[in-house]
Amino acid sequence: MRILITNDDGVYAPGLAALYKAMQKEHQVVIAAPQTEQSAVGHAITLSDPIRVRPLGPPEGYAGWAVSGTPADCVKLALSQLLDYTPDIVISGINKGSNTGFNLLYSGTVSAASEAALQGVPSIAISLDSHDPKADFSFAGRVACLIAAKLAQWNLPPTVPLNVNVPALPESEIRGFRFTSQSQTCFKERFIPRTDPRGNTYYWQAGETANDISTDRTDQSTVQAGYVSLTPVRLDLTHHKLLDSLRKFELSL
Amino acid sequence: MRILITNDDGVYAPGLAALYKAMQKEHQVVIAAPQTEQSAVGHAITLSDPIRVRPLGPPEGYAGWAVSGTPADCVKLALSQLLDYTPDIVISGINKGSNTGFNLLYSGTVSAASEAALQGVPSIAISLDSHDPKADFSFAGRVACLIAAKLAQWNLPPTVPLNVNVPALPESEIRGFRFTSQSQTCFKERFIPRTDPRGNTYYWQAGETANDISTDRTDQSTVQAGYVSLTPVRLDLTHHKLLDSLRKFELSL
């Protein structure tokens, strides 16, 4: 297969290197990834600033481009401008840290996969549940390779990205694979006020993702239980159930 | 009611002024809006940079704060740090240009309302379907006021933002209000390559939102037909229907 790889941790991230290494054994792989870290940029796109592109080469060891934009910019630019073919699949990752629950809304990793889906290209977002700088991405790389081969077999429409989260466990302790729903897990932010050398207050946005105590098969609880979680993502944000009940109301100014 | 207003066009946008003016006639209103334009930043939040806050006052004519972050940052910071009470409702807008179809994913306006919903505060995103610099936001302001009063009556859960789009027509030509679903409408980007004074290539991301030809009651077709469109938004991105069919597959490495 011809595979486009992107991420939100930037072109020098170890998770990207592991994904490239795992995929290039069997596939033709090209990278279009952000020049700098773009974590938590969500589905942002760059309209007010110019976007610059730097070809990757021997220093990095990759075929492809570093892009001065967001993950969604990378996918748009690669599909419409940089590549002269449509890849068979777009894979975004391997993200440092899981992308579960409502954090999907903030995730540049997931948004890159969503952007591919909007353009009709099958896509996977893959994340490792670890922020350890020495985290081992090699098992997650093999998982990406396995799932890329399965997408067609599962009849997953190209408009539906698959969001994959891998526990940070030795392979022998991984309990298997589970299809899951998005949990209610959420980033709980804290703002830390500080004072700069000129006496002005500024804030750091800190925080962490709360654990999920649900017993349902959700992304977060499944990863916590030692399984690889696979969630099909829906990009129609309509709350159809509520829409039906709202339509009984009349409204006029 | 006590109302928090934000937007993505920034604190000096005319749509924000119109919304503030319309709401403050009947309510206690405070603003927490981005210092600079943040269009198309989606649900980005600022983790890698400090966030600065500037109190608004007589020069601007507003009560509240300008924030050096994204719309989602503004809502998070206001609810957890700047306000000593929880507002009854958060209203985001009035955006310059409609927010329909898959553009909801890119929209800072809608993401600010979504962020409020994640925090359990009822919310509305409101947009005027015009990019005209002289656009008149006054009717859309009255629509915001009307809908804010209706939310409780409709039993809309606080976790469900309402995405409102107003046609840019004289009030006499507005045909009414419709509850709608999200259309398949999408921003179709074009990348325009240019050369800088040093001979380096860069790209502008340009493009437009395609018209919607569907006959369903979607956000885009409804606004095009001259109605105010109201879409309840769902923040669980699980594709539940596909999830059920995927669960029949077994997977192992």
Short mmCIF file of C-alpha atoms in Angstrom, two decimals:
data_model
loop_
_atom_site.label_atom_id
_atom_site.label_comp_id
_atom_site.label_asym_id
_atom_site.label_seq_id
_atom_site.Cartn_x
_atom_site.Cartn_y
_atom_site.Cartn_z
CA MET A 1 0.00 0.00 0.00
CA ARG A 2 0.95 3.66 -0.41
CA ILE A 3 0.72 5.25 3.02
CA LEU A 4 0.84 8.88 4.18
CA ILE A 5 2.00 9.33 7.76
CA THR A 6 1.48 12.41 9.91
CA ASN A 7 1.30 13.26 13.62
CA ASP A 8 0.91 16.16 16.03
CA ASP A 9 4.10 15.71 18.07
CA GLY A 10 6.14 16.98 15.13
CA VAL A 11 8.56 15.56 12.60
CA TYR A 12 11.25 14.69 15.16
CA ALA A 13 8.98 12.72 17.51
CA PRO A 14 10.05 9.15 18.37
CA GLY A 15 6.47 7.93 17.83
CA LEU A 16 6.63 9.06 14.21
CA ALA A 17 9.98 7.29 13.74
CA ALA A 18 8.56 4.05 15.13
CA LEU A 19 5.49 4.26 12.90
CA TYR A 20 7.63 4.96 9.80
CA LYS A 21 9.92 2.05 10.62
CA ALA A 22 7.05 -0.38 11.18
CA MET A 23 5.15 0.59 8.04
CA GLN A 24 8.04 0.84 5.57
CA LYS A 25 8.84 -2.86 5.92
CA GLU A 26 5.78 -3.71 3.84
CA HIS A 27 4.59 -0.46 2.31
CA GLN A 28 5.57 2.66 0.38
CA VAL A 29 5.58 5.35 3.05
CA VAL A 30 5.77 9.14 2.89
CA ILE A 31 5.59 11.67 5.72
CA ALA A 32 3.92 15.09 5.90
CA ALA A 33 4.23 16.14 9.53
CA PRO A 34 4.37 19.41 11.48
CA GLN A 35 7.78 21.07 11.78
CA THR A 36 7.10 21.69 15.49
CA GLU A 37 4.98 20.09 18.17
CA GLN A 38 1.27 20.76 17.66
CA SER A 39 -0.30 18.90 20.58
CA ALA A 40 -3.86 19.88 21.50
CA VAL A 41 -4.37 22.03 18.41
CA GLY A 42 -7.51 20.06 17.59
CA HIS A 43 -8.77 20.47 14.04
CA ALA A 44 -7.17 23.91 13.63
CA ILE A 45 -6.17 24.94 10.11
CA THR A 46 -3.92 27.83 9.13
CA LEU A 47 -5.66 30.59 7.19
CA SER A 48 -4.05 33.80 8.49
CA ASP A 49 -0.38 32.81 8.08
CA PRO A 50 1.62 31.48 5.15
CA ILE A 51 2.54 27.79 5.29
CA ARG A 52 6.09 26.68 4.52
CA VAL A 53 7.21 23.23 3.44
CA ARG A 54 10.65 21.69 3.88
CA PRO A 55 11.51 18.48 2.03
CA LEU A 56 12.78 15.73 4.33
CA GLY A 57 15.79 13.75 3.28
CA PRO A 58 18.86 11.90 4.43
CA PRO A 59 19.40 13.90 7.66
CA GLU A 60 16.02 12.77 8.94
CA GLY A 61 15.98 9.46 7.11
CA TYR A 62 12.42 9.99 5.87
CA ALA A 63 10.79 10.54 2.51
CA GLY A 64 8.38 13.45 2.74
CA TRP A 65 7.92 16.97 4.10
CA ALA A 66 7.97 19.01 7.30
CA VAL A 67 5.16 21.57 7.27
CA SER A 68 4.95 24.81 9.28
CA GLY A 69 1.29 24.18 10.12
CA THR A 70 -1.13 21.98 12.01
CA PRO A 71 -1.76 18.24 11.51
CA ALA A 72 -4.92 19.02 9.50
CA ASP A 73 -2.88 21.43 7.32
CA CYS A 74 -0.35 18.64 6.68
CA VAL A 75 -3.04 16.26 5.45
CA LYS A 76 -4.76 18.89 3.29
CA LEU A 77 -1.50 20.07 1.77
CA ALA A 78 -0.19 16.56 1.12
CA LEU A 79 -3.40 15.33 -0.50
CA SER A 80 -4.03 18.40 -2.64
CA GLN A 81 -0.55 19.72 -3.41
CA LEU A 82 2.47 17.64 -2.39
CA LEU A 83 1.50 14.14 -3.53
CA ASP A 84 0.73 13.33 -7.15
CA TYR A 85 -1.33 10.28 -6.10
CA THR A 86 -3.98 9.54 -3.48
CA PRO A 87 -2.56 7.34 -0.73
CA ASP A 88 -4.39 4.14 0.18
CA ILE A 89 -4.43 5.14 3.82
CA VAL A 90 -3.41 7.98 6.13
CA ILE A 91 -1.99 7.05 9.55
CA SER A 92 -1.56 9.69 12.27
CA GLY A 93 0.73 9.00 15.21
CA ILE A 94 2.08 7.31 17.13
CA ASN A 95 1.01 9.90 19.67
CA LYS A 96 2.79 10.28 22.98
CA GLY A 97 -0.14 9.81 25.39
CA SER A 98 -3.57 8.33 24.83
CA ASN A 99 -6.39 10.09 22.97
CA THR A 100 -9.58 8.99 24.66
CA GLY A 101 -12.93 10.44 25.69
CA PHE A 102 -13.64 14.08 25.03
CA ASN A 103 -9.90 14.61 24.49
CA LEU A 104 -10.61 13.55 20.89
CA LEU A 105 -11.90 17.10 20.43
CA TYR A 106 -8.51 18.59 21.37
CA SER A 107 -6.37 15.99 19.64
CA GLY A 108 -4.28 17.00 16.64
CA THR A 109 -3.56 13.31 16.06
CA VAL A 110 -7.22 12.38 15.72
CA SER A 111 -8.02 15.54 13.73
CA ALA A 112 -5.40 14.62 11.10
CA ALA A 113 -7.14 11.26 10.64
CA SER A 114 -10.52 13.03 10.54
CA GLU A 115 -9.22 15.39 7.85
CA ALA A 116 -8.19 12.41 5.72
CA ALA A 117 -11.66 10.92 6.20
CA LEU A 118 -13.28 14.20 5.09
CA GLN A 119 -11.25 13.84 1.90
CA GLY A 120 -12.44 10.25 1.49
CA VAL A 121 -9.14 8.55 2.38
CA PRO A 122 -9.24 5.68 4.94
CA SER A 123 -7.44 6.70 8.12
CA ILE A 124 -6.17 5.59 11.50
CA ALA A 125 -5.14 7.67 14.52
CA ILE A 126 -2.88 5.72 16.87
CA SER A 127 -1.67 6.68 20.35
CA LEU A 128 0.42 5.04 23.05
CA ASP A 129 -0.82 5.51 26.61
CA SER A 130 2.48 6.86 27.94
CA HIS A 131 4.18 10.22 28.45
CA ASP A 132 7.46 8.54 29.40
CA PRO A 133 10.29 10.08 27.28
CA LYS A 134 11.74 6.55 26.98
CA ALA A 135 8.44 4.92 25.97
CA ASP A 136 8.76 1.98 23.55
CA PHE A 137 6.56 2.54 20.46
CA SER A 138 7.55 -0.67 18.66
CA PHE A 139 4.53 -2.77 19.65
CA ALA A 140 2.17 0.10 18.75
CA GLY A 141 3.95 0.26 15.36
CA ARG A 142 3.10 -3.40 14.73
CA VAL A 143 -0.49 -2.74 15.78
CA ALA A 144 -0.72 0.09 13.19
CA CYS A 145 0.61 -2.29 10.53
CA LEU A 146 -1.92 -4.98 11.46
CA ILE A 147 -4.89 -2.60 11.50
CA ALA A 148 -3.92 -0.93 8.21
CA ALA A 149 -4.17 -4.37 6.59
CA LYS A 150 -7.54 -5.07 8.23
CA LEU A 151 -9.45 -1.87 7.33
CA ALA A 152 -10.64 -3.10 3.94
CA GLN A 153 -11.61 -6.48 5.39
CA TRP A 154 -13.80 -4.78 8.02
CA ASN A 155 -15.61 -2.74 5.35
CA LEU A 156 -14.89 0.42 7.28
CA PRO A 157 -16.06 3.31 5.06
CA PRO A 158 -13.25 5.77 4.19
CA THR A 159 -15.30 8.53 5.83
CA VAL A 160 -14.91 6.85 9.25
CA PRO A 161 -11.50 7.26 10.94
CA LEU A 162 -10.48 4.60 13.43
CA ASN A 163 -9.06 5.89 16.71
CA VAL A 164 -6.62 3.36 18.21
CA ASN A 165 -5.14 3.51 21.72
CA VAL A 166 -2.42 1.12 22.85
CA PRO A 167 -1.60 0.41 26.52
CA ALA A 168 2.04 1.08 27.49
CA LEU A 169 2.65 -2.51 28.58
CA PRO A 170 5.14 -5.20 27.54
CA GLU A 171 3.63 -7.16 24.65
CA SER A 172 3.21 -10.24 26.85
CA GLU A 173 0.89 -8.28 29.13
CA ILE A 174 -1.39 -6.92 26.37
CA ARG A 175 -4.70 -8.74 26.79
CA GLY A 176 -6.03 -8.30 23.25
CA PHE A 177 -8.09 -5.94 21.09
CA ARG A 178 -11.51 -4.41 21.77
CA PHE A 179 -13.83 -2.23 19.71
CA THR A 180 -14.90 0.59 22.01
CA SER A 181 -16.98 3.74 22.36
CA GLN A 182 -15.69 7.16 23.35
CA SER A 183 -15.75 7.58 27.12
CA GLN A 184 -16.75 10.64 29.15
CA THR A 185 -13.09 11.01 30.09
CA CYS A 186 -11.98 14.63 29.97
CA PHE A 187 -8.87 16.75 30.39
CA LYS A 188 -9.26 18.51 33.74
CA GLU A 189 -7.32 21.73 33.44
CA ARG A 190 -5.79 23.85 36.17
CA PHE A 191 -4.51 27.35 35.44
CA ILE A 192 -1.31 28.18 37.28
CA PRO A 193 -0.77 31.94 37.66
CA ARG A 194 2.83 33.19 37.61
CA THR A 195 4.48 36.58 37.51
CA ASP A 196 6.94 37.50 34.76
CA PRO A 197 10.15 39.53 35.39
CA ARG A 198 8.22 42.73 34.62
CA GLY A 199 5.58 42.02 37.25
CA ASN A 200 2.83 40.92 34.86
CA THR A 201 0.65 37.89 35.59
CA TYR A 202 0.43 35.05 33.11
CA TYR A 203 -1.09 31.57 33.26
CA TRP A 204 0.07 28.07 32.41
CA GLN A 205 -2.68 25.66 31.45
CA ALA A 206 -1.84 22.43 33.25
CA GLY A 207 -3.95 19.41 34.10
CA GLU A 208 -4.47 15.74 33.50
CA THR A 209 -6.98 13.29 32.10
CA ALA A 210 -9.12 11.75 34.82
CA ASN A 211 -9.40 7.99 35.06
CA ASP A 212 -12.55 6.38 33.75
CA ILE A 213 -14.52 4.36 36.26
CA SER A 214 -17.15 3.15 33.79
CA THR A 215 -17.62 -0.58 33.28
CA ASP A 216 -18.75 -0.08 29.69
CA ARG A 217 -16.41 -0.92 26.87
CA THR A 218 -15.07 2.60 26.47
CA ASP A 219 -11.72 3.66 25.01
CA GLN A 220 -10.29 4.76 28.35
CA SER A 221 -11.46 1.85 30.54
CA THR A 222 -10.39 -0.65 27.86
CA VAL A 223 -6.85 0.74 27.63
CA GLN A 224 -6.64 0.85 31.42
CA ALA A 225 -7.61 -2.83 31.48
CA GLY A 226 -4.68 -3.70 29.18
CA TYR A 227 -6.47 -4.02 25.83
CA VAL A 228 -5.82 -2.15 22.59
CA SER A 229 -8.90 0.02 22.04
CA LEU A 230 -10.38 0.71 18.56
CA THR A 231 -13.10 3.37 18.23
CA PRO A 232 -14.82 4.21 14.92
CA VAL A 233 -15.25 8.00 14.75
CA ARG A 234 -18.32 9.84 13.46
CA LEU A 235 -17.83 13.31 11.99
CA ASP A 236 -21.51 14.23 11.82
CA LEU A 237 -21.90 16.17 15.08
CA THR A 238 -25.71 16.31 14.92
CA HIS A 239 -27.42 15.11 18.09
CA HIS A 240 -30.08 13.28 16.06
CA LYS A 241 -32.04 11.98 19.03
CA LEU A 242 -32.48 15.46 20.50
CA LEU A 243 -33.16 16.91 17.06
CA ASP A 244 -36.26 14.73 16.78
CA SER A 245 -37.60 15.95 20.11
CA LEU A 246 -36.76 19.62 19.39
CA ARG A 247 -38.70 19.64 16.15
CA LYS A 248 -41.99 19.71 18.05
CA PHE A 249 -41.26 23.28 19.22
CA GLU A 250 -42.42 26.31 17.25
CA LEU A 251 -40.32 29.46 17.30
CA SER A 252 -40.87 33.00 16.04
CA LEU A 253 -39.46 36.43 16.84
CA MET B 1 -29.43 35.70 33.51
CA ARG B 2 -25.67 35.90 33.96
CA ILE B 3 -24.13 35.39 30.52
CA LEU B 4 -20.54 34.79 29.40
CA ILE B 5 -19.84 35.86 25.82
CA THR B 6 -16.89 34.75 23.71
CA ASN B 7 -16.07 34.42 20.01
CA ASP B 8 -13.29 33.48 17.61
CA ASP B 9 -13.07 36.70 15.58
CA GLY B 10 -11.44 38.43 18.55
CA VAL B 11 -12.38 41.05 21.08
CA TYR B 12 -12.68 43.90 18.53
CA ALA B 13 -15.04 42.07 16.15
CA PRO B 14 -18.32 43.82 15.26
CA GLY B 15 -20.24 40.56 15.78
CA LEU B 16 -19.11 40.48 19.41
CA ALA B 17 -20.18 44.09 19.89
CA ALA B 18 -23.63 43.37 18.45
CA LEU B 19 -24.07 40.31 20.67
CA TYR B 20 -22.97 42.24 23.78
CA LYS B 21 -25.35 45.08 22.97
CA ALA B 22 -28.30 42.75 22.36
CA MET B 23 -27.76 40.67 25.50
CA GLN B 24 -26.98 43.44 27.99
CA LYS B 25 -30.43 44.97 27.63
CA GLU B 26 -31.91 42.14 29.68
CA HIS B 27 -28.96 40.30 31.22
CA GLN B 28 -25.73 40.64 33.18
CA VAL B 29 -23.07 40.12 30.53
CA VAL B 30 -19.31 39.57 30.74
CA ILE B 31 -16.85 38.90 27.91
CA ALA B 32 -13.82 36.59 27.74
CA ALA B 33 -12.69 36.71 24.12
CA PRO B 34 -9.45 36.20 22.21
CA GLN B 35 -7.14 39.22 21.94
CA THR B 36 -6.63 38.46 18.23
CA GLU B 37 -8.60 36.70 15.51
CA GLN B 38 -8.70 32.93 16.01
CA SER B 39 -10.80 31.78 13.07
CA ALA B 40 -10.53 28.10 12.15
CA VAL B 41 -8.54 27.16 15.25
CA GLY B 42 -11.10 24.45 16.04
CA HIS B 43 -10.98 23.12 19.58
CA ALA B 44 -7.29 24.00 20.02
CA ILE B 45 -6.12 24.76 23.55
CA THR B 46 -2.86 26.41 24.56
CA LEU B 47 -0.51 24.15 26.52
CA SER B 48 2.97 25.11 25.27
CA ASP B 49 2.73 28.88 25.70
CA PRO B 50 1.77 31.10 28.62
CA ILE B 51 -1.65 32.73 28.47
CA ARG B 52 -2.05 36.42 29.23
CA VAL B 53 -5.21 38.17 30.28
CA ARG B 54 -6.03 41.86 29.85
CA PRO B 55 -9.03 43.34 31.68
CA LEU B 56 -11.46 45.13 29.37
CA GLY B 57 -12.81 48.48 30.44
CA PRO B 58 -14.00 51.87 29.28
CA PRO B 59 -11.89 52.02 26.06
CA GLU B 60 -13.68 48.92 24.77
CA GLY B 61 -16.95 49.53 26.58
CA TYR B 62 -17.13 45.93 27.80
CA ALA B 63 -16.95 44.20 31.15
CA GLY B 64 -14.57 41.26 30.91
CA TRP B 65 -11.20 40.15 29.59
CA ALA B 66 -9.16 39.80 26.40
CA VAL B 67 -7.22 36.53 26.44
CA SER B 68 -4.07 35.69 24.45
CA GLY B 69 -5.40 32.24 23.59
CA THR B 70 -8.02 30.30 21.66
CA PRO B 71 -11.80 30.43 22.12
CA ALA B 72 -11.68 27.16 24.12
CA ASP B 73 -8.93 28.68 26.33
CA CYS B 74 -11.18 31.71 26.95
CA VAL B 75 -14.05 29.54 28.17
CA LYS B 76 -11.83 27.30 30.32
CA LEU B 77 -10.04 30.27 31.89
CA ALA B 78 -13.23 32.25 32.51
CA LEU B 79 -15.09 29.34 34.10
CA SER B 80 -12.21 28.10 36.26
CA GLN B 81 -10.24 31.25 37.06
CA LEU B 82 -11.68 34.62 36.03
CA LEU B 83 -15.31 34.36 37.15
CA ASP B 84 -16.30 33.75 40.76
CA TYR B 85 -19.67 32.35 39.69
CA THR B 86 -20.91 29.90 37.06
CA PRO B 87 -22.75 31.74 34.27
CA ASP B 88 -26.25 30.59 33.33
CA ILE B 89 -25.24 30.36 29.71
CA VAL B 90 -22.24 30.81 27.41
CA ILE B 91 -22.84 32.40 23.99
CA SER B 92 -20.16 32.31 21.30
CA GLY B 93 -20.35 34.71 18.36
CA ILE B 94 -21.71 36.38 16.44
CA ASN B 95 -19.36 34.83 13.92
CA LYS B 96 -18.62 36.50 10.61
CA GLY B 97 -19.62 33.74 8.18
CA SER B 98 -21.78 30.67 8.70
CA ASN B 99 -20.63 27.55 10.57
CA THR B 100 -22.32 24.65 8.86
CA GLY B 101 -21.56 21.09 7.81
CA PHE B 102 -18.11 19.67 8.50
CA ASN B 103 -16.88 23.24 9.07
CA LEU B 104 -18.08 22.73 12.66
CA LEU B 105 -14.86 20.76 13.14
CA TYR B 106 -12.72 23.79 12.23
CA SER B 107 -14.86 26.39 13.95
CA GLY B 108 -13.47 28.20 16.98
CA THR B 109 -16.96 29.66 17.53
CA VAL B 110 -18.61 26.25 17.83
CA SER B 111 -15.67 24.83 19.85
CA ALA B 112 -16.08 27.57 22.48
CA ALA B 113 -19.71 26.53 22.91
CA SER B 114 -18.65 22.87 23.00
CA GLU B 115 -16.12 23.65 25.71
CA ALA B 116 -18.85 25.24 27.84
CA ALA B 117 -20.99 22.14 27.31
CA LEU B 118 -18.11 19.89 28.43
CA GLN B 119 -18.08 21.95 31.63
CA GLY B 120 -21.84 21.49 32.02
CA VAL B 121 -22.85 25.06 31.14
CA PRO B 122 -25.65 25.55 28.55
CA SER B 123 -24.28 27.14 25.40
CA ILE B 124 -25.08 28.61 22.01
CA ALA B 125 -22.81 29.23 19.02
CA ILE B 126 -24.25 31.84 16.66
CA SER B 127 -23.05 32.85 13.20
CA LEU B 128 -24.22 35.24 10.50
CA ASP B 129 -23.98 33.94 6.94
CA SER B 130 -21.97 36.90 5.64
CA HIS B 131 -18.35 37.91 5.18
CA ASP B 132 -19.33 41.45 4.23
CA PRO B 133 -17.29 43.92 6.35
CA LYS B 134 -20.46 46.04 6.66
CA ALA B 135 -22.72 43.12 7.63
CA ASP B 136 -25.56 44.01 10.03
CA PHE B 137 -25.47 41.74 13.10
CA SER B 138 -28.45 43.33 14.89
CA PHE B 139 -31.10 40.78 13.87
CA ALA B 140 -28.74 37.91 14.78
CA GLY B 141 -28.27 39.58 18.18
CA ARG B 142 -32.03 39.49 18.77
CA VAL B 143 -32.08 35.84 17.69
CA ALA B 144 -29.39 35.06 20.30
CA CYS B 145 -31.47 36.81 22.95
CA LEU B 146 -34.60 34.87 22.01
CA ILE B 147 -32.86 31.49 21.96
CA ALA B 148 -31.06 32.09 25.26
CA ALA B 149 -34.49 32.53 26.85
CA LYS B 150 -35.84 29.37 25.19
CA LEU B 151 -33.08 26.86 26.10
CA ALA B 152 -34.57 25.93 29.48
CA GLN B 153 -38.05 25.65 28.00
CA TRP B 154 -36.79 23.18 25.36
CA ASN B 155 -35.18 20.98 28.03
CA LEU B 156 -31.91 21.07 26.13
CA PRO B 157 -29.33 19.34 28.37
CA PRO B 158 -26.38 21.61 29.28
CA THR B 159 -24.07 19.05 27.65
CA VAL B 160 -25.60 19.78 24.23
CA PRO B 161 -24.50 23.05 22.55
CA LEU B 162 -26.89 24.59 20.06
CA ASN B 163 -25.32 25.75 16.78
CA VAL B 164 -27.30 28.64 15.28
CA ASN B 165 -26.83 30.08 11.79
CA VAL B 166 -28.62 33.22 10.65
CA PRO B 167 -29.12 34.19 6.98
CA ALA B 168 -27.74 37.61 6.05
CA LEU B 169 -31.13 38.95 4.93
CA PRO B 170 -33.28 41.90 5.96
CA GLU B 171 -35.52 40.79 8.83
CA SER B 172 -38.63 41.02 6.61
CA GLU B 173 -37.13 38.34 4.33
CA ILE B 174 -36.29 35.84 7.08
CA ARG B 175 -38.72 32.96 6.63
CA GLY B 176 -38.59 31.53 10.16
CA PHE B 177 -36.69 29.05 12.32
CA ARG B 178 -35.86 25.41 11.63
CA PHE B 179 -34.19 22.68 13.70
CA THR B 180 -31.63 21.08 11.43
CA SER B 181 -28.95 18.42 11.08
CA GLN B 182 -25.33 19.00 10.12
CA SER B 183 -24.90 18.89 6.35
CA GLN B 184 -22.09 17.31 4.32
CA THR B 185 -20.97 20.84 3.43
CA CYS B 186 -17.22 21.22 3.58
CA PHE B 187 -14.52 23.85 3.20
CA LYS B 188 -12.85 23.15 -0.15
CA GLU B 189 -9.33 24.42 0.18
CA ARG B 190 -6.93 25.54 -2.50
CA PHE B 191 -3.25 26.11 -1.75
CA ILE B 192 -1.79 29.09 -3.55
CA PRO B 193 2.00 28.88 -3.92
CA ARG B 194 3.96 32.15 -3.81
CA THR B 195 7.60 33.09 -3.69
CA ASP B 196 8.97 35.30 -0.90
CA PRO B 197 11.60 38.06 -1.49
CA ARG B 198 14.35 35.51 -0.74
CA GLY B 199 13.15 33.09 -3.38
CA ASN B 200 11.50 30.59 -1.02
CA THR B 201 8.10 29.08 -1.79
CA TYR B 202 5.26 29.40 0.69
CA TYR B 203 1.54 28.60 0.48
CA TRP B 204 -1.67 30.42 1.33
CA GLN B 205 -4.57 28.20 2.25
CA ALA B 206 -7.57 29.66 0.45
CA GLY B 207 -10.92 28.19 -0.47
CA GLU B 208 -14.63 28.38 0.12
CA THR B 209 -17.54 26.39 1.49
CA ALA B 210 -19.45 24.62 -1.25
CA ASN B 211 -23.20 25.07 -1.54
CA ASP B 212 -25.40 22.29 -0.26
CA ILE B 213 -27.77 20.79 -2.77
CA SER B 214 -29.50 18.44 -0.34
CA THR B 215 -33.24 18.71 0.13
CA ASP B 216 -33.02 17.47 3.72
CA ARG B 217 -33.37 19.91 6.53
CA THR B 218 -29.65 20.54 6.97
CA ASP B 219 -27.97 23.59 8.45
CA GLN B 220 -26.59 24.80 5.12
CA SER B 221 -29.64 24.24 2.91
CA THR B 222 -31.90 25.77 5.56
CA VAL B 223 -29.83 28.96 5.84
CA GLN B 224 -29.66 29.18 2.04
CA ALA B 225 -33.47 28.95 1.96
CA GLY B 226 -33.74 31.99 4.28
CA TYR B 227 -34.45 30.28 7.62
CA VAL B 228 -32.51 30.53 10.87
CA SER B 229 -30.99 27.07 11.42
CA LEU B 230 -30.63 25.49 14.89
CA THR B 231 -28.57 22.29 15.23
CA PRO B 232 -28.12 20.42 18.53
CA VAL B 233 -24.49 19.25 18.72
CA ARG B 234 -23.31 15.86 20.01
CA LEU B 235 -19.81 15.66 21.50
CA ASP B 236 -19.63 11.86 21.66
CA LEU B 237 -17.78 11.11 18.42
CA THR B 238 -18.39 7.35 18.54
CA HIS B 239 -19.89 5.94 15.35
CA HIS B 240 -22.22 3.69 17.35
CA LYS B 241 -23.87 2.05 14.35
CA LEU B 242 -20.54 0.94 12.89
CA LEU B 243 -19.28 -0.04 16.34
CA ASP B 244 -22.03 -2.65 16.58
CA SER B 245 -21.07 -4.17 13.24
CA LEU B 246 -17.31 -4.08 13.98
CA ARG B 247 -17.71 -6.02 17.21
CA LYS B 248 -18.27 -9.24 15.28
CA PHE B 249 -14.63 -9.22 14.12
CA GLU B 250 -11.89 -10.96 16.09
CA LEU B 251 -8.38 -9.54 16.09
CA SER B 252 -5.03 -10.77 17.36
CA LEU B 253 -1.37 -10.09 16.60
#
